[in-house]
């Protein structure tokens, strides 16, 4: 009877140790997954901060004035004042000029060159 009690106790201890090991392993996996998710969330927040900063820079009214001044000849626009528009997508751009379509020139054949 005593040996049966020892065997049952040993089986209970082994079963309890196995259960504790399995729960510890599951906990470690859950903690590793939580760390991966925290890292991914941190990366996403950093990318969002960069995008918000870029959008704030791109949406400044004085930035559009700087672009107009730099490209005044290419755009063919009259000088704009910041009070004339709210955002950059509200500015009307002129239609592109009509360019004649020319035949391509073969550079390897010197007789075709004009």
Short mmCIF file of N, CA, C and O in Angstrom, two decimals:
data_model
loop_
_atom_site.label_atom_id
_atom_site.label_comp_id
_atom_site.label_asym_id
_atom_site.label_seq_id
_atom_site.Cartn_x
_atom_site.Cartn_y
_atom_site.Cartn_z
N UNK A 1 0.81 -1.19 0.00
CA UNK A 1 0.00 0.00 0.00
C UNK A 1 0.86 1.26 0.00
O UNK A 1 0.52 2.25 -0.63
N UNK A 2 1.94 1.15 0.80
CA UNK A 2 2.82 2.29 0.88
C UNK A 2 3.49 2.58 -0.45
O UNK A 2 3.66 3.75 -0.83
N UNK A 3 3.90 1.56 -1.17
CA UNK A 3 4.56 1.76 -2.46
C UNK A 3 3.59 2.35 -3.48
O UNK A 3 3.98 3.15 -4.33
N UNK A 4 2.32 1.95 -3.40
CA UNK A 4 1.32 2.52 -4.30
C UNK A 4 1.16 4.02 -4.02
O UNK A 4 1.04 4.83 -4.95
N UNK A 5 1.18 4.38 -2.76
CA UNK A 5 1.08 5.80 -2.39
C UNK A 5 2.30 6.56 -2.90
O UNK A 5 2.17 7.69 -3.41
N UNK A 6 3.48 5.96 -2.81
CA UNK A 6 4.69 6.62 -3.34
C UNK A 6 4.61 6.79 -4.86
O UNK A 6 4.99 7.83 -5.40
N UNK A 7 4.12 5.78 -5.53
CA UNK A 7 4.01 5.85 -6.99
C UNK A 7 3.00 6.92 -7.39
O UNK A 7 3.25 7.73 -8.30
N UNK A 8 1.86 6.96 -6.73
CA UNK A 8 0.86 7.98 -7.04
C UNK A 8 1.39 9.39 -6.74
O UNK A 8 1.14 10.33 -7.50
N UNK A 9 2.10 9.52 -5.65
CA UNK A 9 2.68 10.83 -5.30
C UNK A 9 3.72 11.24 -6.34
O UNK A 9 3.76 12.40 -6.76
N UNK A 10 4.56 10.30 -6.75
CA UNK A 10 5.57 10.59 -7.76
C UNK A 10 4.90 10.97 -9.08
O UNK A 10 5.33 11.92 -9.76
N UNK A 11 3.84 10.27 -9.48
CA UNK A 11 3.12 10.62 -10.70
C UNK A 11 2.48 12.00 -10.59
O UNK A 11 2.48 12.77 -11.56
N UNK A 12 1.94 12.32 -9.43
CA UNK A 12 1.34 13.65 -9.23
C UNK A 12 2.42 14.73 -9.32
O UNK A 12 2.20 15.79 -9.94
N UNK A 13 3.56 14.48 -8.74
CA UNK A 13 4.66 15.47 -8.79
C UNK A 13 5.15 15.63 -10.22
O UNK A 13 5.38 16.76 -10.69
N UNK A 14 5.30 14.54 -10.95
CA UNK A 14 5.74 14.61 -12.34
C UNK A 14 4.70 15.33 -13.19
O UNK A 14 5.03 16.17 -14.04
N UNK A 15 3.42 15.02 -12.99
CA UNK A 15 2.36 15.69 -13.73
C UNK A 15 2.32 17.19 -13.42
O UNK A 15 2.16 18.02 -14.33
N UNK A 16 2.49 17.54 -12.16
CA UNK A 16 2.50 18.94 -11.78
C UNK A 16 3.72 19.66 -12.37
O UNK A 16 3.61 20.81 -12.84
N UNK A 17 4.87 19.00 -12.40
CA UNK A 17 6.07 19.60 -13.00
C UNK A 17 5.87 19.79 -14.51
O UNK A 17 6.26 20.83 -15.06
N UNK A 18 5.27 18.80 -15.16
CA UNK A 18 5.01 18.93 -16.59
C UNK A 18 4.05 20.08 -16.86
O UNK A 18 4.24 20.88 -17.78
N UNK A 19 2.99 20.20 -16.06
CA UNK A 19 2.03 21.29 -16.23
C UNK A 19 2.70 22.65 -16.01
O UNK A 19 2.47 23.59 -16.76
N UNK A 20 3.55 22.76 -14.99
CA UNK A 20 4.25 24.01 -14.70
C UNK A 20 5.20 24.37 -15.85
O UNK A 20 5.29 25.55 -16.24
N UNK A 21 5.91 23.38 -16.39
CA UNK A 21 6.80 23.63 -17.51
C UNK A 21 6.02 24.11 -18.73
O UNK A 21 6.41 25.07 -19.40
N UNK A 22 4.88 23.48 -19.02
CA UNK A 22 4.07 23.86 -20.16
C UNK A 22 3.50 25.27 -20.00
O UNK A 22 3.52 26.08 -20.93
N UNK A 23 3.05 25.62 -18.81
CA UNK A 23 2.53 26.96 -18.56
C UNK A 23 3.65 28.00 -18.65
O UNK A 23 3.44 29.10 -19.17
N UNK A 24 4.83 27.66 -18.17
CA UNK A 24 5.98 28.58 -18.27
C UNK A 24 6.34 28.81 -19.73
O UNK A 24 6.62 29.95 -20.14
N UNK A 25 6.31 27.78 -20.55
CA UNK A 25 6.61 27.90 -21.97
C UNK A 25 5.57 28.77 -22.67
O UNK A 25 5.91 29.63 -23.48
N UNK A 26 4.29 28.55 -22.36
CA UNK A 26 3.24 29.39 -22.95
C UNK A 26 3.39 30.85 -22.54
O UNK A 26 3.17 31.76 -23.34
N UNK A 27 3.76 31.08 -21.29
CA UNK A 27 3.96 32.45 -20.81
C UNK A 27 5.12 33.12 -21.54
O UNK A 27 5.02 34.28 -21.94
N UNK A 28 6.20 32.40 -21.74
CA UNK A 28 7.35 32.95 -22.47
C UNK A 28 6.97 33.28 -23.92
O UNK A 28 7.37 34.32 -24.44
N UNK A 29 6.19 32.42 -24.56
CA UNK A 29 5.74 32.70 -25.93
C UNK A 29 4.85 33.93 -25.97
O UNK A 29 4.98 34.77 -26.86
N UNK A 30 3.96 34.06 -25.00
CA UNK A 30 3.07 35.22 -24.96
C UNK A 30 3.86 36.50 -24.72
O UNK A 30 3.58 37.55 -25.32
N UNK A 31 4.87 36.45 -23.85
CA UNK A 31 5.70 37.63 -23.60
C UNK A 31 6.51 38.01 -24.84
O UNK A 31 6.65 39.19 -25.17
N UNK A 32 7.03 37.02 -25.55
CA UNK A 32 7.78 37.31 -26.78
C UNK A 32 6.87 37.93 -27.83
O UNK A 32 7.26 38.89 -28.52
N UNK A 33 5.66 37.43 -27.96
CA UNK A 33 4.70 38.00 -28.92
C UNK A 33 4.34 39.44 -28.52
O UNK A 33 4.23 40.32 -29.38
N UNK A 34 4.16 39.67 -27.23
CA UNK A 34 3.85 41.03 -26.76
C UNK A 34 5.01 41.98 -27.06
O UNK A 34 4.79 43.13 -27.47
N UNK A 35 6.24 41.52 -26.89
CA UNK A 35 7.39 42.37 -27.21
C UNK A 35 7.46 42.66 -28.71
O UNK A 35 7.77 43.79 -29.11
N UNK A 36 7.18 41.66 -29.55
CA UNK A 36 7.16 41.89 -31.00
C UNK A 36 6.08 42.90 -31.37
O UNK A 36 6.31 43.79 -32.20
N UNK A 37 4.91 42.77 -30.76
CA UNK A 37 3.84 43.72 -31.05
C UNK A 37 4.19 45.13 -30.58
O UNK A 37 3.92 46.11 -31.27
N UNK A 38 4.81 45.26 -29.41
CA UNK A 38 5.22 46.58 -28.91
C UNK A 38 6.24 47.20 -29.85
O UNK A 38 6.20 48.41 -30.12
N UNK A 39 7.16 46.39 -30.35
CA UNK A 39 8.16 46.89 -31.28
C UNK A 39 7.50 47.35 -32.59
O UNK A 39 7.84 48.41 -33.14
N UNK A 40 6.55 46.56 -33.10
CA UNK A 40 5.85 46.93 -34.33
C UNK A 40 5.03 48.20 -34.12
O UNK A 40 4.98 49.07 -35.00
N UNK A 41 4.40 48.34 -32.97
CA UNK A 41 3.62 49.55 -32.68
C UNK A 41 4.54 50.75 -32.61
O UNK A 41 4.22 51.83 -33.13
N UNK A 42 5.70 50.60 -31.98
CA UNK A 42 6.67 51.70 -31.91
C UNK A 42 7.15 52.12 -33.29
O UNK A 42 7.27 53.32 -33.58
N UNK A 43 7.42 51.14 -34.15
CA UNK A 43 7.83 51.46 -35.52
C UNK A 43 6.73 52.18 -36.29
O UNK A 43 6.98 53.14 -37.02
N UNK A 44 5.50 51.71 -36.13
CA UNK A 44 4.37 52.35 -36.83
C UNK A 44 4.17 53.77 -36.33
O UNK A 44 3.90 54.69 -37.12
N UNK A 45 4.32 54.00 -35.04
CA UNK A 45 4.18 55.36 -34.49
C UNK A 45 5.29 56.26 -35.01
O UNK A 45 5.04 57.44 -35.31
N UNK A 46 6.50 55.74 -35.13
CA UNK A 46 7.61 56.55 -35.65
C UNK A 46 7.35 56.92 -37.11
O UNK A 46 7.57 58.07 -37.52
N UNK A 47 6.88 55.95 -37.92
CA UNK A 47 6.55 56.26 -39.31
C UNK A 47 5.43 57.27 -39.42
O UNK A 47 5.45 58.15 -40.28
N UNK A 48 4.45 57.16 -38.52
CA UNK A 48 3.34 58.11 -38.52
C UNK A 48 3.81 59.52 -38.17
O UNK A 48 3.37 60.50 -38.77
N UNK A 49 4.73 59.62 -37.20
CA UNK A 49 5.28 60.94 -36.85
C UNK A 49 6.02 61.55 -38.04
O UNK A 49 5.90 62.74 -38.31
N UNK A 50 6.78 60.73 -38.77
CA UNK A 50 7.50 61.24 -39.94
C UNK A 50 6.52 61.69 -41.02
O UNK A 50 6.68 62.76 -41.61
N UNK A 51 5.49 60.89 -41.27
CA UNK A 51 4.50 61.26 -42.28
C UNK A 51 3.75 62.53 -41.90
O UNK A 51 3.48 63.39 -42.75
N UNK A 52 3.41 62.67 -40.62
CA UNK A 52 2.73 63.90 -40.18
C UNK A 52 3.62 65.11 -40.33
O UNK A 52 3.16 66.18 -40.74
N UNK A 53 4.91 64.96 -40.04
CA UNK A 53 5.83 66.08 -40.20
C UNK A 53 5.99 66.44 -41.68
O UNK A 53 6.00 67.62 -42.04
N UNK A 54 6.10 65.43 -42.54
CA UNK A 54 6.21 65.71 -43.97
C UNK A 54 4.94 66.35 -44.50
O UNK A 54 5.00 67.28 -45.31
N UNK A 55 3.78 65.89 -44.05
CA UNK A 55 2.53 66.48 -44.51
C UNK A 55 2.40 67.92 -44.05
O UNK A 55 1.94 68.78 -44.81
N UNK A 56 2.80 68.19 -42.82
CA UNK A 56 2.74 69.58 -42.33
C UNK A 56 3.67 70.46 -43.16
O UNK A 56 3.33 71.61 -43.47
N UNK A 57 4.84 69.93 -43.53
CA UNK A 57 5.76 70.71 -44.36
C UNK A 57 5.19 70.93 -45.76
O UNK A 57 5.25 72.03 -46.30
N UNK A 58 4.61 69.89 -46.34
CA UNK A 58 4.09 70.00 -47.69
C UNK A 58 2.84 70.87 -47.77
O UNK A 58 2.54 71.43 -48.81
N UNK A 59 2.11 71.00 -46.69
CA UNK A 59 0.86 71.73 -46.70
C UNK A 59 1.00 73.19 -46.23
O UNK A 59 0.00 73.86 -46.06
N UNK A 60 2.22 73.66 -46.01
CA UNK A 60 2.42 75.05 -45.58
C UNK A 60 2.13 75.99 -46.73
O UNK A 60 2.60 75.79 -47.85
N UNK A 61 1.39 77.09 -46.51
CA UNK A 61 1.13 78.05 -47.60
C UNK A 61 2.40 78.76 -48.08
O UNK A 61 2.56 78.98 -49.28
N UNK A 62 3.33 79.08 -47.19
CA UNK A 62 4.54 79.77 -47.64
C UNK A 62 5.45 78.86 -48.46
O UNK A 62 6.24 79.33 -49.26
N UNK A 63 5.33 77.53 -48.31
CA UNK A 63 6.10 76.62 -49.14
C UNK A 63 5.65 76.73 -50.60
O UNK A 63 6.46 76.71 -51.52
N UNK A 64 4.35 76.86 -50.81
CA UNK A 64 3.85 77.02 -52.16
C UNK A 64 4.37 78.32 -52.78
O UNK A 64 4.71 78.35 -53.96
N UNK A 65 4.44 79.36 -51.98
CA UNK A 65 4.98 80.63 -52.49
C UNK A 65 6.45 80.45 -52.90
O UNK A 65 6.88 80.97 -53.93
N UNK A 66 7.20 79.71 -52.11
CA UNK A 66 8.60 79.46 -52.46
C UNK A 66 8.70 78.68 -53.76
O UNK A 66 9.55 78.98 -54.61
N UNK A 67 7.83 77.68 -53.95
CA UNK A 67 7.85 76.91 -55.19
C UNK A 67 7.47 77.77 -56.39
O UNK A 67 8.05 77.64 -57.47
N UNK A 68 6.51 78.64 -56.21
CA UNK A 68 6.10 79.51 -57.31
C UNK A 68 7.23 80.45 -57.68
O UNK A 68 7.52 80.67 -58.86
N UNK A 69 7.91 80.98 -56.69
CA UNK A 69 9.02 81.88 -56.98
C UNK A 69 10.16 81.15 -57.67
O UNK A 69 10.81 81.70 -58.57
N UNK A 70 10.43 79.92 -57.28
CA UNK A 70 11.51 79.16 -57.90
C UNK A 70 11.18 78.76 -59.34
O UNK A 70 12.04 78.76 -60.21
N UNK A 71 9.93 78.41 -59.60
CA UNK A 71 9.52 77.90 -60.90
C UNK A 71 8.59 78.86 -61.62
O UNK A 71 7.71 78.43 -62.36
N UNK A 72 8.78 80.13 -61.45
CA UNK A 72 7.89 81.13 -62.04
C UNK A 72 7.85 81.02 -63.55
O UNK A 72 6.81 81.07 -64.18
N UNK A 73 9.01 80.85 -64.18
CA UNK A 73 9.07 80.78 -65.64
C UNK A 73 8.43 79.50 -66.17
O UNK A 73 7.75 79.52 -67.20
N UNK A 74 8.61 78.39 -65.48
CA UNK A 74 8.10 77.11 -65.96
C UNK A 74 6.59 76.99 -65.78
O UNK A 74 5.90 76.41 -66.62
N UNK A 75 6.07 77.54 -64.70
CA UNK A 75 4.64 77.38 -64.42
C UNK A 75 3.76 78.36 -65.16
O UNK A 75 2.61 78.08 -65.45
N UNK A 76 4.27 79.52 -65.44
CA UNK A 76 3.47 80.53 -66.10
C UNK A 76 2.36 81.07 -65.23
O UNK A 76 1.29 81.42 -65.71
N UNK A 77 2.57 81.12 -63.93
CA UNK A 77 1.57 81.60 -63.00
C UNK A 77 1.86 83.03 -62.58
O UNK A 77 3.00 83.46 -62.57
N UNK A 78 0.82 83.73 -62.24
CA UNK A 78 1.00 85.03 -61.62
C UNK A 78 1.38 84.81 -60.17
O UNK A 78 1.06 83.77 -59.58
N UNK A 79 2.05 85.76 -59.56
CA UNK A 79 2.41 85.58 -58.15
C UNK A 79 1.16 85.40 -57.29
O UNK A 79 0.18 86.11 -57.45
N UNK A 80 1.20 84.43 -56.39
CA UNK A 80 0.08 84.15 -55.51
C UNK A 80 0.36 84.72 -54.13
O UNK A 80 1.51 84.78 -53.69
N UNK A 81 -0.68 85.06 -53.46
CA UNK A 81 -0.58 85.48 -52.07
C UNK A 81 -1.15 84.35 -51.21
O UNK A 81 -2.06 83.63 -51.64
N UNK A 82 -0.63 84.19 -50.01
CA UNK A 82 -1.12 83.06 -49.18
C UNK A 82 -2.60 83.13 -48.86
O UNK A 82 -3.23 82.10 -48.63
N UNK A 83 -3.21 84.29 -48.87
CA UNK A 83 -4.64 84.37 -48.55
C UNK A 83 -5.50 83.92 -49.74
O UNK A 83 -6.71 83.76 -49.59
N UNK A 84 -4.91 83.67 -50.90
CA UNK A 84 -5.68 83.30 -52.08
C UNK A 84 -6.02 81.81 -52.11
O UNK A 84 -6.79 81.38 -52.95
N UNK A 85 -5.44 81.03 -51.27
CA UNK A 85 -5.71 79.60 -51.27
C UNK A 85 -5.61 79.08 -49.85
O UNK A 85 -5.00 79.70 -48.99
N UNK A 86 -6.23 77.94 -49.62
CA UNK A 86 -6.19 77.32 -48.30
C UNK A 86 -5.19 76.18 -48.26
O UNK A 86 -4.40 76.07 -47.35
N UNK A 87 -5.22 75.34 -49.30
CA UNK A 87 -4.32 74.21 -49.35
C UNK A 87 -3.74 74.12 -50.75
O UNK A 87 -4.24 74.73 -51.69
N UNK A 88 -2.71 73.31 -50.90
CA UNK A 88 -2.01 73.21 -52.18
C UNK A 88 -2.89 72.57 -53.26
O UNK A 88 -2.76 72.88 -54.43
N UNK A 89 -3.82 71.71 -52.86
CA UNK A 89 -4.67 71.08 -53.88
C UNK A 89 -5.77 72.01 -54.38
O UNK A 89 -6.51 71.65 -55.29
N UNK A 90 -5.87 73.23 -53.85
CA UNK A 90 -6.87 74.18 -54.32
C UNK A 90 -6.31 75.14 -55.37
O UNK A 90 -7.02 75.98 -55.87
N UNK A 91 -5.02 75.03 -55.70
CA UNK A 91 -4.42 75.93 -56.67
C UNK A 91 -4.67 75.39 -58.07
O UNK A 91 -4.42 74.21 -58.35
N UNK A 92 -5.15 76.25 -58.97
CA UNK A 92 -5.41 75.83 -60.35
C UNK A 92 -4.14 75.99 -61.17
O UNK A 92 -3.51 77.05 -61.18
N UNK A 93 -3.73 74.94 -61.83
CA UNK A 93 -2.53 74.98 -62.66
C UNK A 93 -2.97 75.10 -64.12
O UNK A 93 -3.98 74.54 -64.52
N UNK A 94 -2.18 75.80 -64.95
CA UNK A 94 -2.55 75.91 -66.37
C UNK A 94 -2.34 74.58 -67.09
O UNK A 94 -1.60 73.72 -66.63
N UNK A 95 -3.01 74.44 -68.22
CA UNK A 95 -2.85 73.22 -69.01
C UNK A 95 -1.44 73.18 -69.60
O UNK A 95 -0.85 74.22 -69.89
N UNK A 96 -0.87 72.02 -69.80
CA UNK A 96 0.47 71.94 -70.38
C UNK A 96 0.44 72.44 -71.82
O UNK A 96 -0.56 72.27 -72.52
N UNK A 97 1.52 73.02 -72.29
CA UNK A 97 1.53 73.53 -73.66
C UNK A 97 1.51 72.39 -74.67
O UNK A 97 2.00 71.29 -74.41
N UNK A 98 0.93 72.66 -75.82
CA UNK A 98 0.87 71.66 -76.89
C UNK A 98 2.22 71.62 -77.59
O UNK A 98 2.69 72.63 -78.12
N UNK A 99 2.85 70.47 -77.58
CA UNK A 99 4.15 70.31 -78.22
C UNK A 99 3.98 69.49 -79.50
O UNK A 99 3.24 68.50 -79.51
N UNK A 100 4.65 69.87 -80.58
CA UNK A 100 4.53 69.09 -81.81
C UNK A 100 5.21 67.74 -81.66
O UNK A 100 6.23 67.61 -80.99
N UNK A 101 4.63 66.74 -82.26
CA UNK A 101 5.21 65.40 -82.23
C UNK A 101 6.19 65.29 -83.38
O UNK A 101 5.87 65.56 -84.54
N UNK A 102 7.42 64.93 -83.07
CA UNK A 102 8.47 64.82 -84.10
C UNK A 102 8.84 63.36 -84.27
O UNK A 102 8.64 62.54 -83.38
N UNK A 103 9.43 63.07 -85.40
CA UNK A 103 9.92 61.71 -85.65
C UNK A 103 11.24 61.52 -84.92
O UNK A 103 12.09 62.42 -84.90
N UNK A 104 11.44 60.36 -84.34
CA UNK A 104 12.71 60.12 -83.66
C UNK A 104 13.86 60.06 -84.67
O UNK A 104 13.70 59.61 -85.80
N UNK A 105 14.99 60.53 -84.24
CA UNK A 105 16.17 60.55 -85.10
C UNK A 105 17.07 59.41 -84.70
O UNK A 105 17.35 59.19 -83.53
N UNK A 106 17.56 58.67 -85.69
CA UNK A 106 18.48 57.56 -85.44
C UNK A 106 19.88 58.14 -85.33
O UNK A 106 20.42 58.69 -86.28
N UNK A 107 20.47 58.05 -84.14
CA UNK A 107 21.78 58.67 -83.91
C UNK A 107 22.90 57.87 -84.58
O UNK A 107 23.94 58.43 -84.93
N UNK A 108 22.67 56.58 -84.78
CA UNK A 108 23.73 55.77 -85.38
C UNK A 108 23.86 56.04 -86.88
O UNK A 108 24.90 55.74 -87.47
N UNK A 109 22.85 56.62 -87.52
CA UNK A 109 22.89 56.91 -88.95
C UNK A 109 23.13 58.41 -89.14
O UNK A 109 22.23 59.22 -88.95
N UNK A 110 24.34 58.84 -89.54
CA UNK A 110 24.64 60.26 -89.65
C UNK A 110 23.89 60.94 -90.80
O UNK A 110 23.76 62.16 -90.82
N UNK A 111 23.39 60.19 -91.74
CA UNK A 111 22.67 60.81 -92.87
C UNK A 111 21.31 61.35 -92.45
O UNK A 111 20.79 62.25 -93.08
N UNK A 112 20.71 60.80 -91.41
CA UNK A 112 19.39 61.24 -90.97
C UNK A 112 19.43 62.48 -90.12
O UNK A 112 18.42 63.14 -89.94
N UNK A 113 20.56 62.82 -89.55
CA UNK A 113 20.63 63.96 -88.63
C UNK A 113 20.43 65.27 -89.38
O UNK A 113 20.90 65.41 -90.51
N UNK A 114 19.70 66.21 -88.83
CA UNK A 114 19.42 67.47 -89.52
C UNK A 114 20.62 68.36 -89.60
O UNK A 114 21.53 68.35 -88.89
#
